[in-house]
Amino acid sequence: MAPQQPSSMEEQSGGLCEPESEEGEKQGPGPPSDQAHPVAYDAPDGGWGWVVLVATILVLALTLAFPSCIGIFYLDLQEEFQASNSETSWVPSIMTAVLHAGGPLCSVLVERFGCRATVMFGGVLSGFGMAVSSFSHSIIDLYITTGVITGLGFCFSFQPAVTILGHYFVRRRPFANAMSSTGTALGLCTLPFLGDYLHSMLGWRGSFLVLGAVLLNCCVCGAVMRPVRPRKPRKTEVMSNGARPPGKKRCTLGIFQSLASSLRKHMAFDLFCSNLRFRVFSLGITWMMLGFVVPLIYLVPYASAHKMDPSRAALLLSILGFVNIIVRPTVGVLFSLPWFKGRHIYVFSAALLINGLSNSICCISASFTVLLMYVLAYGLSMSVVGSLMFTVLMDTVEMSRFPSALGLLSIMESVTLLIGPPLAGILVDRTDQYTYVFLACSISVALSALFLMVSFYWLDSRDAALKNSSPASGSPAEPAINLPMDSSVPTDGDTTNNLSSQAEKNHKCMT
């Protein structure tokens, strides 16, 4: 769906991935506590961080890749509920939109309960949503269960996993981000095979029930995401001698204060208004998401509508996943080199442009060979885009504001993620042609790439011009006081001349 950073995000956020201890509530008059001076955390850049990285990869495989696999059951859902393309496409659309739009609520949970508990709760919620959806009697039921409940569970698992990974890695963060993004590719490799097998054996209802059980594995991944240990222990607590409000009143007041502060902290509207680069990047990504994930939803229905065997159509998604698994680690190592520092946005934009143009390949034919060429081109460019998205965001904002920037960006892109697939469904219903969907996606994504590339080039050129026009740091400073033209400060030579002329005057007077 990311400046350079302090040693960890918690160094600025005061323990974002672990709830505040009770000592903080006992603060009273006296010396300042640790809440006034947040505890610094050491990012190990290894050690248990590798376990957290593996867990994050699995969480991303089970969450981000899942909406694309709904396409395997797309035609069955249409027939079961007698729904149009537009109505059916709302199911993965709502799931993907809620996955991103739940960011601020997820941040509140992370602030209160920590990353580990939030990821585990998300696993329970997503598994419950998919299991209940197997008993749906209408397409509206699927909107609520598969779309809202499961999507919200995905959000609660995905975002804390990405956040805590940033705490464990600083020096190797680009590599860790690239490796974690292979989780999406891993999901694209395995979930289509699993979904196709379950579909052939159990139908869509039995498949949804089993997939709900599979999603419970997010709880296992969340259990290993222990918080980063503080660099030094907290100071001794200071007991409060003042009166405290009654229990219920204090609890209610605390909830409202927490909600208000969370909205300010996790919805970076001030950053959107003050940071032009973040504003441009947010608008570009929002524009991009209008057509970026739509081809993944309609690829299997497009191939199946042209009499391709469903197993071969699912194989296309798996090939896309394999390409991502191979390319993303290489991309992570390559773009961690010092030469690419400051150039990530241009590589990202170029890959996004190629990704958009590759969608037009589907307009040639629906044969397996042509679609295989499309999947390879799309997969290569998608690997670069997915590996660099969080890195570019981290290059654009300060690391202390990364969680709030990610929350606002998630809200913005959820709007286009929500309306993209249904708009494509309307296009299919009115034209009876899937090729127009891929053509529209090609135009939308390519234009967003050009917008990002040109905008950041203009910003870099402007900043370079301002830097060159500013006075050099080593130039002498202007005098603070302008002395009158007829006044002067005597030097050693002037003093000697004055003494000589005075001696001559005295000699003349004596004579």
Short mmCIF file of C-alpha atoms in Angstrom, two decimals:
data_model
loop_
_atom_site.label_atom_id
_atom_site.label_comp_id
_atom_site.label_asym_id
_atom_site.label_seq_id
_atom_site.Cartn_x
_atom_site.Cartn_y
_atom_site.Cartn_z
CA MET A 1 0.00 0.00 0.00
CA ALA A 2 7.47 4.63 3.47
CA PRO A 3 12.77 10.20 6.43
CA GLN A 4 15.30 9.60 8.20
CA GLN A 5 14.49 7.97 11.29
CA PRO A 6 15.42 7.83 14.91
CA SER A 7 16.52 4.52 16.27
CA SER A 8 12.91 3.41 16.48
CA MET A 9 9.40 4.71 16.22
CA GLU A 10 8.86 4.29 19.91
CA GLU A 11 11.70 6.68 20.57
CA GLN A 12 9.31 9.41 19.54
CA SER A 13 5.92 7.90 20.24
CA GLY A 14 6.64 6.78 23.76
CA GLY A 15 5.99 3.08 23.38
CA LEU A 16 3.57 2.82 20.51
CA CYS A 17 3.57 -0.95 20.35
CA GLU A 18 3.04 -1.65 24.04
CA PRO A 19 0.37 -0.18 26.33
CA GLU A 20 1.42 2.26 28.98
CA SER A 21 2.16 0.69 32.34
CA GLU A 22 0.12 1.54 35.38
CA GLU A 23 2.94 3.55 36.81
CA GLY A 24 2.11 6.30 34.35
CA GLU A 25 -1.34 6.70 35.87
CA LYS A 26 0.12 7.32 39.32
CA GLN A 27 1.96 10.37 38.22
CA GLY A 28 1.40 13.37 40.45
CA PRO A 29 3.09 16.58 41.47
CA GLY A 30 6.83 16.22 41.57
CA PRO A 31 9.61 15.43 39.13
CA PRO A 32 8.59 14.66 35.54
CA SER A 33 7.92 11.05 34.77
CA ASP A 34 8.87 8.96 31.75
CA GLN A 35 5.77 10.07 29.93
CA ALA A 36 7.31 13.51 29.62
CA HIS A 37 10.54 11.93 28.39
CA PRO A 38 9.69 8.86 26.31
CA VAL A 39 11.79 5.78 26.86
CA ALA A 40 14.26 5.12 24.05
CA TYR A 41 14.16 1.68 22.46
CA ASP A 42 17.00 -0.18 20.76
CA ALA A 43 16.15 -1.79 17.43
CA PRO A 44 18.10 -5.06 17.36
CA ASP A 45 18.28 -5.28 13.52
CA GLY A 46 18.38 -9.05 13.93
CA GLY A 47 18.01 -11.59 16.69
CA TRP A 48 14.34 -12.04 17.58
CA GLY A 49 13.61 -9.53 14.82
CA TRP A 50 14.01 -12.32 12.26
CA VAL A 51 11.24 -14.27 13.99
CA VAL A 52 9.04 -11.17 13.90
CA LEU A 53 9.89 -10.76 10.20
CA VAL A 54 8.77 -14.31 9.42
CA ALA A 55 5.56 -13.76 11.41
CA THR A 56 4.92 -10.50 9.51
CA ILE A 57 5.41 -12.29 6.19
CA LEU A 58 2.79 -14.86 7.17
CA VAL A 59 0.36 -12.20 8.39
CA LEU A 60 0.65 -10.31 5.10
CA ALA A 61 0.18 -13.56 3.19
CA LEU A 62 -3.09 -14.21 5.02
CA THR A 63 -4.43 -10.66 4.87
CA LEU A 64 -3.30 -8.54 1.91
CA ALA A 65 -3.43 -11.36 -0.64
CA PHE A 66 -6.78 -12.71 0.49
CA PRO A 67 -9.15 -10.25 -1.29
CA SER A 68 -7.62 -11.12 -4.66
CA CYS A 69 -8.50 -14.79 -4.16
CA ILE A 70 -12.20 -14.01 -3.83
CA GLY A 71 -12.17 -13.95 -7.64
CA ILE A 72 -12.03 -17.77 -7.61
CA PHE A 73 -15.53 -17.82 -6.10
CA TYR A 74 -16.76 -14.82 -8.12
CA LEU A 75 -18.97 -16.68 -10.62
CA ASP A 76 -20.38 -18.98 -7.93
CA LEU A 77 -21.43 -16.00 -5.83
CA GLN A 78 -23.10 -14.45 -8.88
CA GLU A 79 -25.09 -17.60 -9.57
CA GLU A 80 -25.94 -18.29 -5.91
CA PHE A 81 -27.39 -14.84 -5.21
CA GLN A 82 -28.40 -13.89 -8.78
CA ALA A 83 -26.21 -10.78 -8.52
CA SER A 84 -24.72 -8.59 -11.21
CA ASN A 85 -21.00 -8.00 -11.68
CA SER A 86 -21.28 -4.68 -9.88
CA GLU A 87 -23.13 -6.18 -6.90
CA THR A 88 -20.72 -9.12 -6.58
CA SER A 89 -17.62 -6.95 -6.86
CA TRP A 90 -18.67 -5.07 -3.71
CA VAL A 91 -17.62 -8.10 -1.61
CA PRO A 92 -13.83 -7.89 -2.24
CA SER A 93 -14.14 -4.13 -2.59
CA ILE A 94 -15.59 -3.63 0.90
CA MET A 95 -13.08 -6.09 2.36
CA THR A 96 -10.12 -4.22 0.85
CA ALA A 97 -11.50 -0.79 1.74
CA VAL A 98 -12.17 -1.71 5.39
CA LEU A 99 -8.72 -3.30 5.58
CA HIS A 100 -7.22 0.13 4.89
CA ALA A 101 -9.86 2.43 6.39
CA GLY A 102 -9.67 0.82 9.82
CA GLY A 103 -6.22 2.28 10.39
CA PRO A 104 -7.15 4.94 12.99
CA LEU A 105 -9.23 2.47 15.01
CA CYS A 106 -6.38 -0.01 14.80
CA SER A 107 -3.99 2.65 16.09
CA VAL A 108 -6.22 3.21 19.12
CA LEU A 109 -6.11 -0.51 19.91
CA VAL A 110 -2.34 -0.60 19.45
CA GLU A 111 -1.98 2.39 21.76
CA ARG A 112 -4.09 0.73 24.42
CA PHE A 113 -3.26 -2.98 24.15
CA GLY A 114 -0.05 -3.21 22.11
CA CYS A 115 0.81 -4.72 18.73
CA ARG A 116 0.84 -8.33 19.90
CA ALA A 117 -2.69 -8.35 21.32
CA THR A 118 -4.09 -6.36 18.38
CA VAL A 119 -2.70 -8.79 15.79
CA MET A 120 -4.16 -11.74 17.70
CA PHE A 121 -7.54 -10.03 18.02
CA GLY A 122 -7.49 -9.35 14.28
CA GLY A 123 -6.89 -13.04 13.59
CA VAL A 124 -9.90 -14.04 15.71
CA LEU A 125 -12.10 -11.40 14.06
CA SER A 126 -11.16 -12.30 10.47
CA GLY A 127 -11.57 -16.02 11.11
CA PHE A 128 -14.97 -15.43 12.69
CA GLY A 129 -16.09 -13.27 9.75
CA MET A 130 -15.20 -15.86 7.12
CA ALA A 131 -16.74 -18.70 9.11
CA VAL A 132 -20.04 -16.84 9.59
CA SER A 133 -20.10 -15.82 5.91
CA SER A 134 -20.42 -19.48 4.92
CA PHE A 135 -23.99 -19.34 6.30
CA SER A 136 -24.99 -16.22 4.32
CA HIS A 137 -28.40 -16.17 2.62
CA SER A 138 -28.01 -12.95 0.62
CA ILE A 139 -25.32 -10.81 -0.95
CA ILE A 140 -25.96 -8.23 1.79
CA ASP A 141 -24.92 -10.82 4.37
CA LEU A 142 -21.62 -11.24 2.54
CA TYR A 143 -21.09 -7.47 2.55
CA ILE A 144 -21.27 -7.52 6.36
CA THR A 145 -19.46 -10.76 7.17
CA THR A 146 -16.88 -11.17 4.42
CA GLY A 147 -16.56 -7.46 3.74
CA VAL A 148 -16.76 -5.53 7.01
CA ILE A 149 -15.97 -8.09 9.74
CA THR A 150 -13.23 -9.99 7.89
CA GLY A 151 -11.76 -6.79 6.43
CA LEU A 152 -11.59 -5.18 9.87
CA GLY A 153 -9.85 -8.26 11.22
CA PHE A 154 -7.32 -8.05 8.39
CA CYS A 155 -6.67 -4.42 9.30
CA PHE A 156 -6.07 -5.24 12.97
CA SER A 157 -3.56 -7.93 11.97
CA PHE A 158 -1.78 -6.22 9.08
CA GLN A 159 -1.00 -2.71 10.31
CA PRO A 160 0.42 -3.60 13.77
CA ALA A 161 2.61 -6.26 12.14
CA VAL A 162 4.11 -3.69 9.75
CA THR A 163 4.51 -1.20 12.61
CA ILE A 164 6.34 -3.50 15.00
CA LEU A 165 8.64 -4.60 12.18
CA GLY A 166 9.79 -0.99 11.90
CA HIS A 167 10.71 -1.11 15.59
CA TYR A 168 12.88 -4.18 15.16
CA PHE A 169 14.78 -2.92 12.09
CA VAL A 170 16.38 0.45 11.38
CA ARG A 171 19.66 -0.08 9.52
CA ARG A 172 18.18 -3.00 7.59
CA ARG A 173 14.71 -1.51 7.29
CA PRO A 174 14.53 -1.36 3.44
CA PHE A 175 15.51 -5.02 3.30
CA ALA A 176 13.03 -5.95 6.04
CA ASN A 177 10.23 -4.07 4.29
CA ALA A 178 11.01 -5.77 0.99
CA MET A 179 11.13 -9.19 2.64
CA SER A 180 7.87 -8.60 4.49
CA SER A 181 6.19 -7.57 1.24
CA THR A 182 6.93 -11.05 -0.10
CA GLY A 183 4.15 -12.15 2.23
CA THR A 184 1.63 -10.80 -0.26
CA ALA A 185 3.38 -12.80 -2.96
CA LEU A 186 3.39 -15.90 -0.78
CA GLY A 187 -0.35 -15.54 -0.30
CA LEU A 188 -0.88 -15.11 -4.04
CA CYS A 189 1.08 -18.34 -4.60
CA THR A 190 -0.69 -20.53 -2.08
CA LEU A 191 -4.20 -19.15 -1.54
CA PRO A 192 -5.36 -19.59 -5.17
CA PHE A 193 -4.29 -23.25 -5.12
CA LEU A 194 -5.94 -23.76 -1.74
CA GLY A 195 -9.08 -21.90 -2.79
CA ASP A 196 -9.38 -23.81 -6.06
CA TYR A 197 -8.93 -27.14 -4.28
CA LEU A 198 -11.45 -26.31 -1.57
CA HIS A 199 -13.87 -24.99 -4.19
CA SER A 200 -13.74 -28.25 -6.14
CA MET A 201 -14.15 -30.37 -3.01
CA LEU A 202 -16.47 -28.35 -0.74
CA GLY A 203 -18.06 -25.58 -2.78
CA TRP A 204 -17.89 -21.95 -1.83
CA ARG A 205 -19.63 -22.32 1.53
CA GLY A 206 -17.35 -25.08 2.78
CA SER A 207 -14.35 -23.21 1.38
CA PHE A 208 -15.22 -20.07 3.33
CA LEU A 209 -15.58 -22.10 6.53
CA VAL A 210 -12.16 -23.74 6.11
CA LEU A 211 -10.53 -20.44 5.13
CA GLY A 212 -11.90 -18.93 8.32
CA ALA A 213 -10.01 -21.58 10.27
CA VAL A 214 -6.86 -20.86 8.25
CA LEU A 215 -7.04 -17.18 9.14
CA LEU A 216 -6.80 -18.05 12.84
CA ASN A 217 -3.10 -18.60 12.20
CA CYS A 218 -2.73 -14.82 12.49
CA CYS A 219 -3.15 -15.35 16.24
CA VAL A 220 -0.07 -17.60 16.28
CA CYS A 221 1.94 -15.02 14.33
CA GLY A 222 0.84 -12.25 16.68
CA ALA A 223 1.89 -14.24 19.73
CA VAL A 224 5.60 -14.04 18.77
CA MET A 225 5.54 -10.26 18.22
CA ARG A 226 6.84 -9.31 21.64
CA PRO A 227 7.61 -5.60 22.15
CA VAL A 228 11.11 -4.21 21.80
CA ARG A 229 12.80 -3.90 25.19
CA PRO A 230 13.59 -0.40 26.48
CA ARG A 231 17.16 0.85 26.37
CA LYS A 232 17.06 1.72 30.06
CA PRO A 233 14.51 1.01 32.81
CA ARG A 234 11.83 3.48 33.69
CA LYS A 235 12.38 5.89 36.53
CA THR A 236 10.95 5.22 39.94
CA GLU A 237 7.27 6.01 39.99
CA VAL A 238 6.04 9.04 41.87
CA MET A 239 2.88 8.51 43.84
CA SER A 240 0.13 11.07 43.56
CA ASN A 241 -1.00 12.82 46.73
CA GLY A 242 -3.80 14.71 45.02
CA ALA A 243 -7.44 13.71 44.80
CA ARG A 244 -8.44 11.52 41.88
CA PRO A 245 -11.82 11.56 40.17
CA PRO A 246 -14.27 8.76 40.92
CA GLY A 247 -13.80 5.48 39.07
CA LYS A 248 -16.66 5.67 36.50
CA LYS A 249 -16.16 9.36 35.82
CA ARG A 250 -12.43 8.89 35.45
CA CYS A 251 -12.95 5.94 33.10
CA THR A 252 -15.44 7.82 30.90
CA LEU A 253 -13.26 10.92 30.80
CA GLY A 254 -10.26 8.79 29.92
CA ILE A 255 -12.10 7.15 27.02
CA PHE A 256 -13.13 10.49 25.50
CA GLN A 257 -9.65 11.95 25.98
CA SER A 258 -8.13 8.85 24.41
CA LEU A 259 -10.42 9.08 21.39
CA ALA A 260 -9.73 12.79 20.89
CA SER A 261 -5.97 12.41 21.22
CA SER A 262 -6.00 9.36 18.95
CA LEU A 263 -7.80 11.26 16.20
CA ARG A 264 -5.23 14.04 16.43
CA LYS A 265 -2.30 11.64 16.58
CA HIS A 266 -3.36 8.99 14.09
CA MET A 267 -4.99 11.20 11.46
CA ALA A 268 -2.13 13.40 10.30
CA PHE A 269 -4.18 16.22 8.78
CA ASP A 270 -1.61 18.75 9.96
CA LEU A 271 1.10 16.78 8.18
CA PHE A 272 -1.03 16.63 5.04
CA CYS A 273 -1.38 20.43 5.07
CA SER A 274 2.22 21.28 5.98
CA ASN A 275 4.25 18.61 4.16
CA LEU A 276 3.88 19.11 0.41
CA ARG A 277 5.73 15.90 -0.45
CA PHE A 278 3.45 13.83 1.75
CA ARG A 279 0.43 15.55 0.22
CA VAL A 280 1.59 14.75 -3.31
CA PHE A 281 2.45 11.16 -2.42
CA SER A 282 -0.90 10.62 -0.68
CA LEU A 283 -2.87 11.96 -3.64
CA GLY A 284 -0.80 9.87 -6.07
CA ILE A 285 -1.29 6.65 -4.11
CA THR A 286 -5.02 7.35 -3.72
CA TRP A 287 -5.26 7.85 -7.47
CA MET A 288 -3.20 4.70 -8.10
CA MET A 289 -5.46 2.48 -5.98
CA LEU A 290 -8.41 3.24 -8.22
CA GLY A 291 -7.09 0.69 -10.71
CA PHE A 292 -4.16 -1.08 -9.07
CA VAL A 293 -5.95 -4.05 -7.46
CA VAL A 294 -8.89 -4.30 -9.86
CA PRO A 295 -7.02 -6.53 -12.39
CA LEU A 296 -6.28 -9.06 -9.64
CA ILE A 297 -10.01 -9.35 -8.88
CA TYR A 298 -11.13 -9.67 -12.51
CA LEU A 299 -8.29 -11.78 -13.93
CA VAL A 300 -9.85 -15.16 -13.04
CA PRO A 301 -13.40 -14.17 -14.13
CA TYR A 302 -11.96 -12.78 -17.39
CA ALA A 303 -10.13 -16.02 -18.14
CA SER A 304 -13.07 -18.19 -17.07
CA ALA A 305 -15.49 -16.19 -19.25
CA HIS A 306 -13.34 -17.13 -22.25
CA LYS A 307 -13.66 -20.87 -21.51
CA MET A 308 -10.33 -21.25 -19.73
CA ASP A 309 -10.19 -24.06 -17.19
CA PRO A 310 -10.64 -22.63 -13.66
CA SER A 311 -7.52 -24.40 -12.41
CA ARG A 312 -5.40 -22.78 -15.15
CA ALA A 313 -6.96 -19.41 -14.35
CA ALA A 314 -6.02 -19.85 -10.69
CA LEU A 315 -2.53 -20.86 -11.83
CA LEU A 316 -2.08 -17.37 -13.29
CA LEU A 317 -2.46 -15.81 -9.84
CA SER A 318 -0.03 -18.33 -8.40
CA ILE A 319 2.55 -17.50 -11.08
CA LEU A 320 2.10 -13.85 -10.18
CA GLY A 321 2.89 -14.76 -6.58
CA PHE A 322 5.99 -16.76 -7.53
CA VAL A 323 7.33 -13.82 -9.54
CA ASN A 324 6.91 -11.58 -6.51
CA ILE A 325 8.65 -14.08 -4.21
CA ILE A 326 11.68 -14.24 -6.50
CA VAL A 327 11.94 -10.53 -7.33
CA ARG A 328 11.08 -8.75 -4.06
CA PRO A 329 14.08 -9.90 -1.97
CA THR A 330 16.42 -8.96 -4.81
CA VAL A 331 14.72 -5.58 -5.11
CA GLY A 332 15.07 -5.06 -1.36
CA VAL A 333 18.81 -5.71 -1.41
CA LEU A 334 19.37 -3.66 -4.56
CA PHE A 335 17.51 -0.56 -3.43
CA SER A 336 19.20 -0.61 -0.03
CA LEU A 337 22.40 0.52 -1.75
CA PRO A 338 23.50 4.09 -0.93
CA TRP A 339 23.19 5.22 -4.57
CA PHE A 340 19.40 4.84 -4.46
CA LYS A 341 18.99 7.05 -1.39
CA GLY A 342 16.78 9.95 -2.45
CA ARG A 343 15.87 8.19 -5.71
CA HIS A 344 13.34 5.69 -4.38
CA ILE A 345 10.37 7.75 -5.56
CA TYR A 346 11.59 7.78 -9.16
CA VAL A 347 12.15 4.02 -9.23
CA PHE A 348 8.72 3.60 -7.63
CA SER A 349 7.06 5.86 -10.22
CA ALA A 350 8.78 4.16 -13.15
CA ALA A 351 7.70 0.72 -11.92
CA LEU A 352 4.17 2.01 -11.41
CA LEU A 353 4.10 3.34 -14.97
CA ILE A 354 5.16 -0.05 -16.33
CA ASN A 355 2.57 -1.72 -14.13
CA GLY A 356 -0.18 0.47 -15.52
CA LEU A 357 0.83 -0.04 -19.14
CA SER A 358 1.06 -3.81 -18.67
CA ASN A 359 -2.70 -4.00 -18.10
CA SER A 360 -3.24 -3.22 -21.77
CA ILE A 361 -1.70 -6.61 -22.67
CA CYS A 362 -4.95 -8.27 -21.58
CA CYS A 363 -6.75 -6.41 -24.35
CA ILE A 364 -4.86 -8.42 -26.99
CA SER A 365 -6.31 -11.83 -26.20
CA ALA A 366 -7.59 -14.03 -23.37
CA SER A 367 -5.37 -16.98 -24.27
CA PHE A 368 -3.18 -18.54 -21.62
CA THR A 369 0.02 -17.45 -23.41
CA VAL A 370 -0.99 -13.78 -23.58
CA LEU A 371 -2.23 -13.75 -20.00
CA LEU A 372 1.01 -15.42 -18.91
CA MET A 373 2.98 -12.58 -20.54
CA TYR A 374 0.71 -10.12 -18.73
CA VAL A 375 1.20 -11.82 -15.37
CA LEU A 376 5.00 -11.76 -15.76
CA ALA A 377 5.08 -8.05 -16.69
CA TYR A 378 2.55 -7.15 -14.00
CA GLY A 379 4.35 -9.25 -11.39
CA LEU A 380 7.78 -7.72 -12.04
CA SER A 381 6.50 -4.15 -11.77
CA MET A 382 4.24 -5.01 -8.83
CA SER A 383 7.26 -6.40 -6.96
CA VAL A 384 9.08 -3.07 -7.17
CA VAL A 385 5.98 -1.07 -6.28
CA GLY A 386 5.18 -3.25 -3.28
CA SER A 387 8.77 -3.27 -2.04
CA LEU A 388 9.19 0.50 -2.17
CA MET A 389 5.81 1.86 -1.09
CA PHE A 390 6.50 1.91 2.65
CA THR A 391 10.12 2.93 2.05
CA VAL A 392 9.04 5.97 0.03
CA LEU A 393 6.56 6.94 2.74
CA MET A 394 9.32 6.65 5.35
CA ASP A 395 11.51 8.85 3.15
CA THR A 396 8.73 11.42 2.92
CA VAL A 397 7.78 11.92 6.57
CA GLU A 398 9.63 11.77 9.85
CA MET A 399 9.63 8.36 11.41
CA SER A 400 7.86 9.66 14.51
CA ARG A 401 4.90 10.61 12.27
CA PHE A 402 4.94 7.44 10.19
CA PRO A 403 2.05 5.70 12.02
CA SER A 404 -0.22 8.74 11.71
CA ALA A 405 0.82 9.29 8.09
CA LEU A 406 0.07 5.65 7.32
CA GLY A 407 -3.32 5.98 9.04
CA LEU A 408 -4.35 8.98 6.95
CA LEU A 409 -3.00 7.42 3.75
CA SER A 410 -4.96 4.26 4.48
CA ILE A 411 -8.18 6.24 4.91
CA MET A 412 -7.62 8.11 1.65
CA GLU A 413 -6.79 5.08 -0.46
CA SER A 414 -9.68 3.11 1.01
CA VAL A 415 -12.08 5.43 -0.82
CA THR A 416 -10.74 4.52 -4.27
CA LEU A 417 -10.27 0.89 -3.24
CA LEU A 418 -13.96 0.83 -2.36
CA ILE A 419 -15.29 2.34 -5.58
CA GLY A 420 -12.78 0.84 -8.05
CA PRO A 421 -14.12 -2.74 -8.38
CA PRO A 422 -17.82 -1.72 -8.46
CA LEU A 423 -17.08 0.84 -11.18
CA ALA A 424 -15.33 -1.91 -13.12
CA GLY A 425 -18.37 -4.15 -12.54
CA ILE A 426 -20.69 -1.49 -13.96
CA LEU A 427 -18.41 -1.26 -16.99
CA VAL A 428 -18.66 -5.03 -17.53
CA ASP A 429 -22.44 -5.06 -17.05
CA ARG A 430 -22.94 -2.33 -19.65
CA THR A 431 -20.44 -3.55 -22.26
CA ASP A 432 -20.25 -7.31 -21.61
CA GLN A 433 -16.50 -6.96 -22.18
CA TYR A 434 -13.77 -7.38 -19.56
CA THR A 435 -11.16 -5.78 -21.82
CA TYR A 436 -12.50 -2.29 -21.08
CA VAL A 437 -11.80 -2.88 -17.38
CA PHE A 438 -8.12 -3.60 -18.01
CA LEU A 439 -7.86 -0.65 -20.40
CA ALA A 440 -9.38 1.72 -17.84
CA CYS A 441 -7.01 0.39 -15.16
CA SER A 442 -4.06 0.88 -17.49
CA ILE A 443 -4.92 4.53 -18.05
CA SER A 444 -5.65 5.28 -14.39
CA VAL A 445 -2.47 3.70 -12.97
CA ALA A 446 -0.20 5.12 -15.69
CA LEU A 447 -1.50 8.65 -15.13
CA SER A 448 -0.96 8.38 -11.38
CA ALA A 449 2.64 7.29 -12.02
CA LEU A 450 3.26 10.29 -14.27
CA PHE A 451 1.71 12.57 -11.63
CA LEU A 452 4.10 11.28 -8.95
CA MET A 453 7.15 11.40 -11.19
CA VAL A 454 6.58 14.93 -12.48
CA SER A 455 5.50 16.32 -9.10
CA PHE A 456 8.53 15.01 -7.20
CA TYR A 457 10.87 16.10 -9.98
CA TRP A 458 9.45 19.62 -9.71
CA LEU A 459 9.77 19.57 -5.92
CA ASP A 460 13.39 18.38 -6.10
CA SER A 461 14.22 21.02 -8.71
CA ARG A 462 12.63 23.72 -6.59
CA ASP A 463 14.49 22.64 -3.48
CA ALA A 464 17.78 22.51 -5.38
CA ALA A 465 17.21 26.01 -6.76
CA LEU A 466 16.45 27.37 -3.29
CA LYS A 467 19.56 25.71 -1.92
CA ASN A 468 21.76 27.18 -4.65
CA SER A 469 20.29 30.67 -4.28
CA SER A 470 20.85 30.78 -0.52
CA PRO A 471 24.20 32.36 0.63
CA ALA A 472 27.06 30.01 1.22
CA SER A 473 27.54 28.98 4.81
CA GLY A 474 31.22 30.05 4.79
CA SER A 475 30.68 33.59 3.50
CA PRO A 476 31.53 36.45 5.90
CA ALA A 477 28.62 37.93 7.76
CA GLU A 478 27.47 41.47 7.15
CA PRO A 479 28.48 44.00 9.85
CA ALA A 480 25.76 44.48 12.40
CA ILE A 481 26.45 48.26 12.76
CA ASN A 482 27.01 50.64 9.86
CA LEU A 483 29.58 53.22 10.90
CA PRO A 484 29.36 56.76 9.52
CA MET A 485 31.66 57.60 6.62
CA ASP A 486 33.55 60.31 8.58
CA SER A 487 34.17 58.13 11.60
CA SER A 488 36.85 55.50 11.80
CA VAL A 489 38.31 53.09 14.24
CA PRO A 490 42.04 53.76 14.72
CA THR A 491 44.45 51.03 13.90
CA ASP A 492 48.04 50.58 15.04
CA GLY A 493 49.32 52.50 12.02
CA ASP A 494 46.90 55.35 12.61
CA THR A 495 48.00 55.62 16.25
CA THR A 496 51.66 55.92 15.27
CA ASN A 497 50.92 58.65 12.72
CA ASN A 498 48.93 60.63 15.29
CA LEU A 499 51.80 60.46 17.82
CA SER A 500 54.31 61.70 15.17
CA SER A 501 52.17 64.69 14.19
CA GLN A 502 51.69 65.63 17.87
CA ALA A 503 55.46 65.58 18.44
CA GLU A 504 56.00 67.89 15.46
CA LYS A 505 53.51 70.40 16.88
CA ASN A 506 55.25 70.42 20.25
CA HIS A 507 58.64 70.99 18.57
CA LYS A 508 57.32 74.01 16.67
CA CYS A 509 55.88 75.56 19.83
CA MET A 510 59.25 75.28 21.60
CA THR A 511 61.01 76.98 18.74
#
